[in-house]
Amino acid sequence: MALVNIDGDDLVVVIEGLDKLWAFKSSLTIPLANVRGATADPGIAADPKGIRAPGAHLPGVITAGTFHLDGEKVFWDVKDPSKAVVIELADERYTRLVLQVENPRETVTLVEKALR
């Protein structure tokens, strides 16, 4: 699971627990100027992931790490798709972050308020 916070002009994502090991990341910091928006999207888990490098993908168990699909890099950290949030980025290493959070609606609201 991931914790999403706003710290000044940055979006900060902290990867918790063993997910750090599977995702090969413990945190991500993205300038808010490069965040396009956020949506709760439980259906995204069914989308193609692409090539995993590095990370872990056990269907129905966990998707974590960096995935390459159609020339884009997407960071995943999801075990429970019902709690998935997608954060769209511009001019960053990743084109989007797909994260499992405790409360998707609160996380989307937090990001959207910070972008206003």
JSON list of C-alpha atoms in Angstrom, two decimals:
[
{"chain": "A", "resi": 1, "resn": "MET", "atom": "CA", "xyz": [0.00, 0.00, 0.00]},
{"chain": "A", "resi": 2, "resn": "ALA", "atom": "CA", "xyz": [1.06, 3.59, -0.58]},
{"chain": "A", "resi": 3, "resn": "LEU", "atom": "CA", "xyz": [0.65, 6.77, 1.42]},
{"chain": "A", "resi": 4, "resn": "VAL", "atom": "CA", "xyz": [0.07, 9.87, -0.70]},
{"chain": "A", "resi": 5, "resn": "ASN", "atom": "CA", "xyz": [0.78, 13.28, 0.82]},
{"chain": "A", "resi": 6, "resn": "ILE", "atom": "CA", "xyz": [1.30, 16.85, -0.30]},
{"chain": "A", "resi": 7, "resn": "ASP", "atom": "CA", "xyz": [4.49, 18.49, 0.99]},
{"chain": "A", "resi": 8, "resn": "GLY", "atom": "CA", "xyz": [4.71, 22.10, -0.15]},
{"chain": "A", "resi": 9, "resn": "ASP", "atom": "CA", "xyz": [4.82, 22.01, -3.94]},
{"chain": "A", "resi": 10, "resn": "ASP", "atom": "CA", "xyz": [5.42, 18.25, -4.14]},
{"chain": "A", "resi": 11, "resn": "LEU", "atom": "CA", "xyz": [3.33, 15.11, -4.27]},
{"chain": "A", "resi": 12, "resn": "VAL", "atom": "CA", "xyz": [5.04, 12.54, -2.06]},
{"chain": "A", "resi": 13, "resn": "VAL", "atom": "CA", "xyz": [4.28, 8.82, -2.32]},
{"chain": "A", "resi": 14, "resn": "VAL", "atom": "CA", "xyz": [5.62, 6.54, 0.41]},
{"chain": "A", "resi": 15, "resn": "ILE", "atom": "CA", "xyz": [5.55, 2.81, -0.29]},
{"chain": "A", "resi": 16, "resn": "GLU", "atom": "CA", "xyz": [4.82, 0.81, 2.86]},
{"chain": "A", "resi": 17, "resn": "GLY", "atom": "CA", "xyz": [5.86, -2.58, 4.17]},
{"chain": "A", "resi": 18, "resn": "LEU", "atom": "CA", "xyz": [7.12, -5.35, 1.93]},
{"chain": "A", "resi": 19, "resn": "ASP", "atom": "CA", "xyz": [5.77, -3.50, -1.09]},
{"chain": "A", "resi": 20, "resn": "LYS", "atom": "CA", "xyz": [9.07, -1.57, -1.03]},
{"chain": "A", "resi": 21, "resn": "LEU", "atom": "CA", "xyz": [10.84, -4.83, -1.81]},
{"chain": "A", "resi": 22, "resn": "TRP", "atom": "CA", "xyz": [8.48, -5.85, -4.63]},
{"chain": "A", "resi": 23, "resn": "ALA", "atom": "CA", "xyz": [8.32, -2.36, -6.16]},
{"chain": "A", "resi": 24, "resn": "PHE", "atom": "CA", "xyz": [12.05, -1.63, -5.82]},
{"chain": "A", "resi": 25, "resn": "LYS", "atom": "CA", "xyz": [11.12, 1.82, -4.44]},
{"chain": "A", "resi": 26, "resn": "SER", "atom": "CA", "xyz": [10.46, 3.25, -1.01]},
{"chain": "A", "resi": 27, "resn": "SER", "atom": "CA", "xyz": [9.18, 6.66, -2.10]},
{"chain": "A", "resi": 28, "resn": "LEU", "atom": "CA", "xyz": [8.54, 8.98, -5.04]},
{"chain": "A", "resi": 29, "resn": "THR", "atom": "CA", "xyz": [8.50, 12.77, -5.02]},
{"chain": "A", "resi": 30, "resn": "ILE", "atom": "CA", "xyz": [6.80, 14.53, -7.93]},
{"chain": "A", "resi": 31, "resn": "PRO", "atom": "CA", "xyz": [6.46, 18.32, -8.34]},
{"chain": "A", "resi": 32, "resn": "LEU", "atom": "CA", "xyz": [2.76, 19.25, -8.33]},
{"chain": "A", "resi": 33, "resn": "ALA", "atom": "CA", "xyz": [3.41, 21.18, -11.55]},
{"chain": "A", "resi": 34, "resn": "ASN", "atom": "CA", "xyz": [3.89, 17.77, -13.24]},
{"chain": "A", "resi": 35, "resn": "VAL", "atom": "CA", "xyz": [0.72, 16.18, -11.82]},
{"chain": "A", "resi": 36, "resn": "ARG", "atom": "CA", "xyz": [-2.22, 16.27, -14.23]},
{"chain": "A", "resi": 37, "resn": "GLY", "atom": "CA", "xyz": [-4.86, 14.72, -11.97]},
{"chain": "A", "resi": 38, "resn": "ALA", "atom": "CA", "xyz": [-6.02, 11.68, -10.05]},
{"chain": "A", "resi": 39, "resn": "THR", "atom": "CA", "xyz": [-8.89, 9.22, -10.36]},
{"chain": "A", "resi": 40, "resn": "ALA", "atom": "CA", "xyz": [-10.10, 6.21, -8.41]},
{"chain": "A", "resi": 41, "resn": "ASP", "atom": "CA", "xyz": [-10.04, 3.32, -10.89]},
{"chain": "A", "resi": 42, "resn": "PRO", "atom": "CA", "xyz": [-10.68, -0.19, -9.54]},
{"chain": "A", "resi": 43, "resn": "GLY", "atom": "CA", "xyz": [-10.93, -1.54, -13.10]},
{"chain": "A", "resi": 44, "resn": "ILE", "atom": "CA", "xyz": [-7.36, -0.66, -14.02]},
{"chain": "A", "resi": 45, "resn": "ALA", "atom": "CA", "xyz": [-6.04, -3.94, -12.61]},
{"chain": "A", "resi": 46, "resn": "ALA", "atom": "CA", "xyz": [-7.52, -5.71, -15.64]},
{"chain": "A", "resi": 47, "resn": "ASP", "atom": "CA", "xyz": [-5.53, -3.52, -18.07]},
{"chain": "A", "resi": 48, "resn": "PRO", "atom": "CA", "xyz": [-2.38, -4.89, -19.74]},
{"chain": "A", "resi": 49, "resn": "LYS", "atom": "CA", "xyz": [0.72, -4.16, -17.67]},
{"chain": "A", "resi": 50, "resn": "GLY", "atom": "CA", "xyz": [3.44, -4.46, -20.28]},
{"chain": "A", "resi": 51, "resn": "ILE", "atom": "CA", "xyz": [7.00, -5.54, -19.59]},
{"chain": "A", "resi": 52, "resn": "ARG", "atom": "CA", "xyz": [8.03, -5.61, -15.94]},
{"chain": "A", "resi": 53, "resn": "ALA", "atom": "CA", "xyz": [11.44, -4.13, -15.22]},
{"chain": "A", "resi": 54, "resn": "PRO", "atom": "CA", "xyz": [12.02, -4.18, -12.27]},
{"chain": "A", "resi": 55, "resn": "GLY", "atom": "CA", "xyz": [9.09, -5.35, -10.19]},
{"chain": "A", "resi": 56, "resn": "ALA", "atom": "CA", "xyz": [6.70, -8.15, -9.36]},
{"chain": "A", "resi": 57, "resn": "HIS", "atom": "CA", "xyz": [3.48, -9.32, -10.97]},
{"chain": "A", "resi": 58, "resn": "LEU", "atom": "CA", "xyz": [1.46, -12.23, -9.64]},
{"chain": "A", "resi": 59, "resn": "PRO", "atom": "CA", "xyz": [-2.06, -11.87, -11.09]},
{"chain": "A", "resi": 60, "resn": "GLY", "atom": "CA", "xyz": [-4.66, -11.54, -8.35]},
{"chain": "A", "resi": 61, "resn": "VAL", "atom": "CA", "xyz": [-1.94, -11.13, -5.70]},
{"chain": "A", "resi": 62, "resn": "ILE", "atom": "CA", "xyz": [0.30, -8.11, -6.40]},
{"chain": "A", "resi": 63, "resn": "THR", "atom": "CA", "xyz": [1.46, -5.79, -9.14]},
{"chain": "A", "resi": 64, "resn": "ALA", "atom": "CA", "xyz": [4.39, -3.64, -8.03]},
{"chain": "A", "resi": 65, "resn": "GLY", "atom": "CA", "xyz": [7.26, -1.85, -9.71]},
{"chain": "A", "resi": 66, "resn": "THR", "atom": "CA", "xyz": [8.00, -0.31, -13.08]},
{"chain": "A", "resi": 67, "resn": "PHE", "atom": "CA", "xyz": [6.16, -1.55, -16.17]},
{"chain": "A", "resi": 68, "resn": "HIS", "atom": "CA", "xyz": [6.81, -0.52, -19.79]},
{"chain": "A", "resi": 69, "resn": "LEU", "atom": "CA", "xyz": [3.88, -0.47, -22.20]},
{"chain": "A", "resi": 70, "resn": "ASP", "atom": "CA", "xyz": [3.60, 1.28, -25.59]},
{"chain": "A", "resi": 71, "resn": "GLY", "atom": "CA", "xyz": [6.63, 3.47, -24.91]},
{"chain": "A", "resi": 72, "resn": "GLU", "atom": "CA", "xyz": [5.38, 4.59, -21.49]},
{"chain": "A", "resi": 73, "resn": "LYS", "atom": "CA", "xyz": [6.63, 3.80, -18.00]},
{"chain": "A", "resi": 74, "resn": "VAL", "atom": "CA", "xyz": [3.99, 3.17, -15.36]},
{"chain": "A", "resi": 75, "resn": "PHE", "atom": "CA", "xyz": [4.68, 2.66, -11.66]},
{"chain": "A", "resi": 76, "resn": "TRP", "atom": "CA", "xyz": [2.39, 0.12, -9.96]},
{"chain": "A", "resi": 77, "resn": "ASP", "atom": "CA", "xyz": [1.81, -0.78, -6.32]},
{"chain": "A", "resi": 78, "resn": "VAL", "atom": "CA", "xyz": [-1.53, -2.62, -6.11]},
{"chain": "A", "resi": 79, "resn": "LYS", "atom": "CA", "xyz": [-2.74, -5.72, -4.27]},
{"chain": "A", "resi": 80, "resn": "ASP", "atom": "CA", "xyz": [-6.42, -4.80, -3.86]},
{"chain": "A", "resi": 81, "resn": "PRO", "atom": "CA", "xyz": [-7.77, -3.24, -7.10]},
{"chain": "A", "resi": 82, "resn": "SER", "atom": "CA", "xyz": [-10.84, -1.87, -5.29]},
{"chain": "A", "resi": 83, "resn": "LYS", "atom": "CA", "xyz": [-8.49, 0.64, -3.63]},
{"chain": "A", "resi": 84, "resn": "ALA", "atom": "CA", "xyz": [-6.59, 1.67, -6.77]},
{"chain": "A", "resi": 85, "resn": "VAL", "atom": "CA", "xyz": [-5.92, 5.31, -7.63]},
{"chain": "A", "resi": 86, "resn": "VAL", "atom": "CA", "xyz": [-4.34, 6.48, -10.88]},
{"chain": "A", "resi": 87, "resn": "ILE", "atom": "CA", "xyz": [-2.25, 9.65, -10.79]},
{"chain": "A", "resi": 88, "resn": "GLU", "atom": "CA", "xyz": [-1.50, 11.05, -14.26]},
{"chain": "A", "resi": 89, "resn": "LEU", "atom": "CA", "xyz": [1.86, 12.78, -14.74]},
{"chain": "A", "resi": 90, "resn": "ALA", "atom": "CA", "xyz": [3.54, 14.96, -17.36]},
{"chain": "A", "resi": 91, "resn": "ASP", "atom": "CA", "xyz": [7.26, 15.51, -18.00]},
{"chain": "A", "resi": 92, "resn": "GLU", "atom": "CA", "xyz": [8.24, 12.83, -15.48]},
{"chain": "A", "resi": 93, "resn": "ARG", "atom": "CA", "xyz": [9.99, 9.47, -15.57]},
{"chain": "A", "resi": 94, "resn": "TYR", "atom": "CA", "xyz": [6.58, 7.78, -15.21]},
{"chain": "A", "resi": 95, "resn": "THR", "atom": "CA", "xyz": [3.49, 8.72, -17.21]},
{"chain": "A", "resi": 96, "resn": "ARG", "atom": "CA", "xyz": [1.25, 7.51, -14.40]},
{"chain": "A", "resi": 97, "resn": "LEU", "atom": "CA", "xyz": [1.29, 6.03, -10.93]},
{"chain": "A", "resi": 98, "resn": "VAL", "atom": "CA", "xyz": [-1.17, 3.24, -10.13]},
{"chain": "A", "resi": 99, "resn": "LEU", "atom": "CA", "xyz": [-1.34, 2.95, -6.36]},
{"chain": "A", "resi": 100, "resn": "GLN", "atom": "CA", "xyz": [-3.34, 1.12, -3.73]},
{"chain": "A", "resi": 101, "resn": "VAL", "atom": "CA", "xyz": [-4.31, 3.56, -1.00]},
{"chain": "A", "resi": 102, "resn": "GLU", "atom": "CA", "xyz": [-6.39, 3.22, 2.16]},
{"chain": "A", "resi": 103, "resn": "ASN", "atom": "CA", "xyz": [-9.13, 5.58, 0.97]},
{"chain": "A", "resi": 104, "resn": "PRO", "atom": "CA", "xyz": [-9.22, 6.25, -2.79]},
{"chain": "A", "resi": 105, "resn": "ARG", "atom": "CA", "xyz": [-11.78, 9.07, -2.63]},
{"chain": "A", "resi": 106, "resn": "GLU", "atom": "CA", "xyz": [-9.79, 10.96, 0.03]},
{"chain": "A", "resi": 107, "resn": "THR", "atom": "CA", "xyz": [-6.59, 10.56, -1.98]},
{"chain": "A", "resi": 108, "resn": "VAL", "atom": "CA", "xyz": [-8.21, 11.83, -5.19]},
{"chain": "A", "resi": 109, "resn": "THR", "atom": "CA", "xyz": [-9.66, 14.81, -3.30]},
{"chain": "A", "resi": 110, "resn": "LEU", "atom": "CA", "xyz": [-6.27, 15.57, -1.72]},
{"chain": "A", "resi": 111, "resn": "VAL", "atom": "CA", "xyz": [-4.52, 15.59, -5.10]},
{"chain": "A", "resi": 112, "resn": "GLU", "atom": "CA", "xyz": [-7.24, 17.55, -6.89]},
{"chain": "A", "resi": 113, "resn": "LYS", "atom": "CA", "xyz": [-7.32, 20.23, -4.14]},
{"chain": "A", "resi": 114, "resn": "ALA", "atom": "CA", "xyz": [-3.54, 20.59, -4.30]},
{"chain": "A", "resi": 115, "resn": "LEU", "atom": "CA", "xyz": [-3.75, 21.17, -8.06]},
{"chain": "A", "resi": 116, "resn": "ARG", "atom": "CA", "xyz": [-6.21, 24.08, -7.74]}
]
